[in-house]
Amino acid sequence: MAKNTLTIIDNRTGKQYEIPVEDDTIRAIDLRQIKVSEQDFGLMAYDPAFTNTASCRSKITYIDGDKGILRYRGYPIEELAEKSTYLETAYLIVKGELPDSKHLQAWRNNITIHTMVHENIKKFMEGFRYDAHPMGILVSTVGALSTFYPEAKNIFDLETRRLETRRLIGKMPTIAAYAYRLSRGLPYVYPDNELSYTGNFLSMLFRMTESKYKPNPVLERALDVLFILHADHEQNCSTNAMRSVGSSQVDPYSATAAAVAALYGPLHGGANEQVVRMLEEIGSVKRVPEIIKQVKAGERLLMGFGHRIYKSYDPRAKIVKRVAYEVFDVTGRNPLIDIAVELERIALQDDYFVSRKLYPNVDFYSGIIYQAMGFPTRMFPVLFAIPRTSGWISHWAEMVRDPEQKIARPRQIYIGENMRHWVPIEQRSEPVMREDAVSDSI
Ligand code: ACO
């Protein structure tokens, strides 16, 4: 009869072990009993970049990368993108269920009353150089929030967690918009709580002398859909950073700063910025075959292509591509779309991409939309960080309540020198430059 166990024979010793299998997973710690001798440390699993290691049990987001499925709390991303709003989706992600109208209203109020930031935050942000990257500003400012709300350290208190969740979701757009206005030398625009979450964000970014900013409804909805698509994506690099840093029991602002920092990288949230730079550099559809050749020769990456989890079309990319054309009806066509479509067309026929299962990811088309809407390229990762905050904070709260979680602390395989003794400086020979040295200059 089939048993939910795994039998391992250690060929070094001939011993046999039976290890439980639960949810198609073994516990790495069960390998530790496998030893050559009593003094032996025991077997470990080596998994750089966590390609086959589950770090938690989570109820938030489900992905089937082979089938191109993404669901938040069981709801397909396609349905949420079509029918929901970002704030409603954020409620779903944070609380696990869709709200009724009374709860949605209360949630909206609870978020909007936290859109203002302390005036000293504004002053703090003014200390950055005029050309500071807005993601750099965001990392630091979110971290600085912990000094304004020291009670946030009280992470095991439910009411404190609720309050910090509302504050974080409420304040992210304000900080992001301030960072943008600062880079343009424009005066800050205070939040307008009569507008929607994304409408208010557009107002804080783009309002000039008008007494009341009226967001274009198509652009407001497009941004809302993009926010829904970016709200969570289970254990990605930044969420893993949020959980890992949060596992030290630091306050959620400091953990979110770590998550924003992870998102800043060009292989993660920085990719949409890189996609637009790449498309601008390509410049014309005629150059696409030449670029594909360079990618295949390993000379460059096709930014916005490939994903650690999706080995078929990223379901978010399909929706983003559709939204792009809706936005262009208002803003006019962004010529970069033609280069992107041609890159996708050629790549998806090419064995290099097909055999490696490389498809467009969410970042491939999102930057083109953001550019058409008037966002400078450097704001793109910031536009990712705002909605992902609801995902980060939900994972953080899930981790805080999970009795199985402890401080995250991976093991290593030590491959350095064996023990050696310190030698007086005059007795040392000239050091040989090692290949693992940080630099070959002094
Ligand atoms: N262009 C060209 N080749 C690629 C690309 C790409 N964008 N992505 C992967 N490959 C190739 C690799 O060179 C490798 O080829 P090989 O088997 O001949 O060595 C193979 O495909 C597998 O790639 P890995 O790097 O092993 O895949 P991994 O899962 O580690 O990386 C990642 C995923 C980081 C997203 C990668 O595809 C990439 O760098 N893409 C470009 C950056 C990007 O768009 N990032 C956004 C990701 S989505 C997000 O964060 C929201």
mmCIF file of N, CA and C and ligand atoms in Angstrom, residues 51 230 233 236 263 266-272 275 295-296 300-309 311 314 316 352-353 356 358 361-364 384 388, ligand 1:
data_model
loop_
_atom_site.group_PDB
_atom_site.id
_atom_site.type_symbol
_atom_site.label_atom_id
_atom_site.label_comp_id
_atom_site.label_asym_id
_atom_site.label_seq_id
_atom_site.Cartn_x
_atom_site.Cartn_y
_atom_site.Cartn_z
ATOM 1 N N THR A 51 15.656 27.486 -4.850
ATOM 2 C CA THR A 51 14.880 27.102 -6.031
ATOM 3 C C THR A 51 13.932 25.943 -5.751
ATOM 4 N N HIS A 230 -0.078 43.771 -9.114
ATOM 5 C CA HIS A 230 1.205 43.787 -8.399
ATOM 6 C C HIS A 230 1.043 43.574 -6.893
ATOM 7 N N HIS A 233 2.661 38.231 -4.774
ATOM 8 C CA HIS A 233 3.169 37.195 -5.663
ATOM 9 C C HIS A 233 3.924 36.145 -4.868
ATOM 10 N N ASN A 236 8.321 35.786 -3.473
ATOM 11 C CA ASN A 236 9.303 36.416 -4.371
ATOM 12 C C ASN A 236 10.435 37.036 -3.539
ATOM 13 N N LEU A 263 13.191 44.969 -3.850
ATOM 14 C CA LEU A 263 12.414 45.249 -5.069
ATOM 15 C C LEU A 263 13.168 46.180 -6.026
ATOM 16 N N PRO A 266 17.465 45.230 -10.366
ATOM 17 C CA PRO A 266 17.027 45.089 -11.762
ATOM 18 C C PRO A 266 16.470 43.714 -12.108
ATOM 19 N N LEU A 267 16.758 42.692 -11.307
ATOM 20 C CA LEU A 267 16.169 41.381 -11.605
ATOM 21 C C LEU A 267 14.794 41.228 -10.988
ATOM 22 N N HIS A 268 14.363 42.223 -10.231
ATOM 23 C CA HIS A 268 13.053 42.112 -9.565
ATOM 24 C C HIS A 268 12.224 43.321 -9.999
ATOM 25 N N GLY A 269 11.899 44.234 -9.070
ATOM 26 C CA GLY A 269 11.010 45.359 -9.426
ATOM 27 C C GLY A 269 11.667 46.387 -10.320
ATOM 28 N N GLY A 270 12.999 46.330 -10.400
ATOM 29 C CA GLY A 270 13.693 47.276 -11.279
ATOM 30 C C GLY A 270 13.611 46.868 -12.741
ATOM 31 N N ALA A 271 13.004 45.687 -13.017
ATOM 32 C CA ALA A 271 13.023 45.175 -14.389
ATOM 33 C C ALA A 271 12.189 46.030 -15.346
ATOM 34 N N ASN A 272 11.047 46.584 -14.864
ATOM 35 C CA ASN A 272 10.228 47.381 -15.807
ATOM 36 C C ASN A 272 10.982 48.630 -16.273
ATOM 37 N N VAL A 275 13.328 47.414 -18.879
ATOM 38 C CA VAL A 275 12.649 47.073 -20.133
ATOM 39 C C VAL A 275 12.537 48.332 -20.999
ATOM 40 N N VAL A 295 20.969 38.338 -27.541
ATOM 41 C CA VAL A 295 20.442 37.624 -26.360
ATOM 42 C C VAL A 295 20.830 36.152 -26.448
ATOM 43 N N LYS A 296 20.654 35.578 -27.627
ATOM 44 C CA LYS A 296 20.951 34.153 -27.803
ATOM 45 C C LYS A 296 22.446 33.860 -27.660
ATOM 46 N N ARG A 300 23.427 39.615 -23.684
ATOM 47 C CA ARG A 300 22.515 40.441 -22.889
ATOM 48 C C ARG A 300 21.278 39.629 -22.539
ATOM 49 N N LEU A 301 20.535 40.143 -21.562
ATOM 50 C CA LEU A 301 19.258 39.508 -21.213
ATOM 51 C C LEU A 301 18.150 40.250 -21.941
ATOM 52 N N LEU A 302 17.093 39.537 -22.249
ATOM 53 C CA LEU A 302 15.914 40.215 -22.760
ATOM 54 C C LEU A 302 15.104 40.587 -21.519
ATOM 55 N N MET A 303 15.213 41.853 -21.121
ATOM 56 C CA MET A 303 14.561 42.274 -19.879
ATOM 57 C C MET A 303 13.048 42.146 -20.022
ATOM 58 N N GLY A 304 12.386 41.752 -18.923
ATOM 59 C CA GLY A 304 10.932 41.556 -18.972
ATOM 60 C C GLY A 304 10.549 40.183 -19.490
ATOM 61 N N PHE A 305 11.547 39.344 -19.723
ATOM 62 C CA PHE A 305 11.303 37.962 -20.149
ATOM 63 C C PHE A 305 11.830 37.016 -19.087
ATOM 64 N N GLY A 306 11.129 35.892 -18.933
ATOM 65 C CA GLY A 306 11.615 34.878 -17.998
ATOM 66 C C GLY A 306 11.068 35.110 -16.606
ATOM 67 N N HIS A 307 10.930 34.032 -15.881
ATOM 68 C CA HIS A 307 10.445 34.126 -14.504
ATOM 69 C C HIS A 307 10.841 32.855 -13.770
ATOM 70 N N ARG A 308 11.207 33.007 -12.510
ATOM 71 C CA ARG A 308 11.589 31.840 -11.727
ATOM 72 C C ARG A 308 10.434 30.841 -11.623
ATOM 73 N N ILE A 309 9.210 31.321 -11.531
ATOM 74 C CA ILE A 309 8.062 30.434 -11.286
ATOM 75 C C ILE A 309 7.267 30.151 -12.561
ATOM 76 N N LYS A 311 6.566 29.172 -16.073
ATOM 77 C CA LYS A 311 7.226 28.540 -17.205
ATOM 78 C C LYS A 311 6.229 28.494 -18.366
ATOM 79 N N ASP A 314 3.082 34.595 -18.257
ATOM 80 C CA ASP A 314 2.703 35.207 -16.976
ATOM 81 C C ASP A 314 1.279 35.757 -17.131
ATOM 82 N N ARG A 316 -0.372 37.825 -15.599
ATOM 83 C CA ARG A 316 -0.456 39.277 -15.408
ATOM 84 C C ARG A 316 -0.048 40.007 -16.676
ATOM 85 N N TYR A 352 15.447 29.136 -28.704
ATOM 86 C CA TYR A 352 16.167 29.543 -27.491
ATOM 87 C C TYR A 352 15.165 29.857 -26.374
ATOM 88 N N PHE A 353 14.153 30.645 -26.707
ATOM 89 C CA PHE A 353 13.168 31.078 -25.703
ATOM 90 C C PHE A 353 12.161 29.961 -25.408
ATOM 91 N N ARG A 356 13.645 27.183 -23.254
ATOM 92 C CA ARG A 356 13.885 27.612 -21.872
ATOM 93 C C ARG A 356 12.614 28.111 -21.191
ATOM 94 N N LEU A 358 10.828 30.766 -21.780
ATOM 95 C CA LEU A 358 10.937 32.196 -21.459
ATOM 96 C C LEU A 358 9.801 32.957 -22.148
ATOM 97 N N ASN A 361 7.094 38.581 -18.825
ATOM 98 C CA ASN A 361 6.574 38.647 -17.458
ATOM 99 C C ASN A 361 5.844 39.982 -17.266
ATOM 100 N N VAL A 362 5.340 40.208 -16.070
ATOM 101 C CA VAL A 362 4.492 41.380 -15.804
ATOM 102 C C VAL A 362 5.187 42.701 -16.167
ATOM 103 N N ASP A 363 6.520 42.691 -16.112
ATOM 104 C CA ASP A 363 7.252 43.936 -16.343
ATOM 105 C C ASP A 363 7.423 44.274 -17.811
ATOM 106 N N PHE A 364 7.135 43.328 -18.702
ATOM 107 C CA PHE A 364 7.459 43.565 -20.106
ATOM 108 C C PHE A 364 6.628 44.720 -20.686
ATOM 109 N N PHE A 384 5.517 49.818 -8.367
ATOM 110 C CA PHE A 384 5.420 48.400 -8.009
ATOM 111 C C PHE A 384 5.354 48.280 -6.477
ATOM 112 N N ARG A 388 2.483 46.457 -3.750
ATOM 113 C CA ARG A 388 3.038 45.237 -3.153
ATOM 114 C C ARG A 388 3.056 45.333 -1.620
HETATM 115 N N1 ACO B 1 16.850 36.748 -21.467
HETATM 116 C C1 ACO B 1 17.641 35.791 -21.994
HETATM 117 N N2 ACO B 1 17.891 34.603 -21.423
HETATM 118 C C2 ACO B 1 17.301 34.370 -20.239
HETATM 119 C C3 ACO B 1 16.442 35.314 -19.614
HETATM 120 C C4 ACO B 1 16.228 36.542 -20.279
HETATM 121 N N3 ACO B 1 15.447 37.484 -19.748
HETATM 122 N N4 ACO B 1 15.995 34.820 -18.450
HETATM 123 C C5 ACO B 1 16.535 33.595 -18.336
HETATM 124 N N5 ACO B 1 17.318 33.328 -19.411
HETATM 125 C C6 ACO B 1 18.035 32.084 -19.696
HETATM 126 C C7 ACO B 1 19.247 31.933 -18.776
HETATM 127 O O1 ACO B 1 20.392 32.496 -19.357
HETATM 128 C C8 ACO B 1 19.315 30.444 -18.633
HETATM 129 O O2 ACO B 1 19.873 29.924 -19.826
HETATM 130 P P1 ACO B 1 20.894 28.656 -19.750
HETATM 131 O O3 ACO B 1 20.026 27.511 -19.279
HETATM 132 O O4 ACO B 1 21.410 28.488 -21.144
HETATM 133 O O5 ACO B 1 21.951 29.035 -18.777
HETATM 134 C C9 ACO B 1 17.862 29.994 -18.629
HETATM 135 O O6 ACO B 1 17.163 31.005 -19.371
HETATM 136 C C10 ACO B 1 17.265 29.857 -17.243
HETATM 137 O O7 ACO B 1 17.393 31.116 -16.579
HETATM 138 P P2 ACO B 1 17.734 31.298 -15.055
HETATM 139 O O8 ACO B 1 18.578 32.519 -14.909
HETATM 140 O O9 ACO B 1 18.227 30.009 -14.472
HETATM 141 O O10 ACO B 1 16.298 31.561 -14.473
HETATM 142 P P3 ACO B 1 15.981 32.153 -13.043
HETATM 143 O O11 ACO B 1 14.722 31.499 -12.627
HETATM 144 O O12 ACO B 1 17.149 32.050 -12.135
HETATM 145 O O13 ACO B 1 15.780 33.707 -13.328
HETATM 146 C C11 ACO B 1 14.813 35.781 -13.814
HETATM 147 C C12 ACO B 1 14.555 34.328 -13.417
HETATM 148 C C13 ACO B 1 15.756 36.455 -12.795
HETATM 149 C C14 ACO B 1 13.490 36.541 -13.781
HETATM 150 C C15 ACO B 1 15.436 35.809 -15.226
HETATM 151 O O14 ACO B 1 14.553 35.219 -16.158
HETATM 152 C C16 ACO B 1 15.817 37.217 -15.674
HETATM 153 O O15 ACO B 1 16.902 37.703 -15.347
HETATM 154 N N6 ACO B 1 14.907 37.925 -16.421
HETATM 155 C C17 ACO B 1 15.148 39.290 -16.818
HETATM 156 C C18 ACO B 1 14.841 40.224 -15.689
HETATM 157 C C19 ACO B 1 13.362 40.350 -15.425
HETATM 158 O O16 ACO B 1 12.564 40.527 -16.334
HETATM 159 N N7 ACO B 1 13.007 40.315 -14.130
HETATM 160 C C20 ACO B 1 11.624 40.469 -13.689
HETATM 161 C C21 ACO B 1 11.123 39.213 -13.091
HETATM 162 S S1 ACO B 1 9.432 39.378 -12.688
HETATM 163 C C22 ACO B 1 9.407 40.270 -11.284
HETATM 164 O O17 ACO B 1 10.279 40.346 -10.503
HETATM 165 C C23 ACO B 1 8.194 41.019 -11.095
#
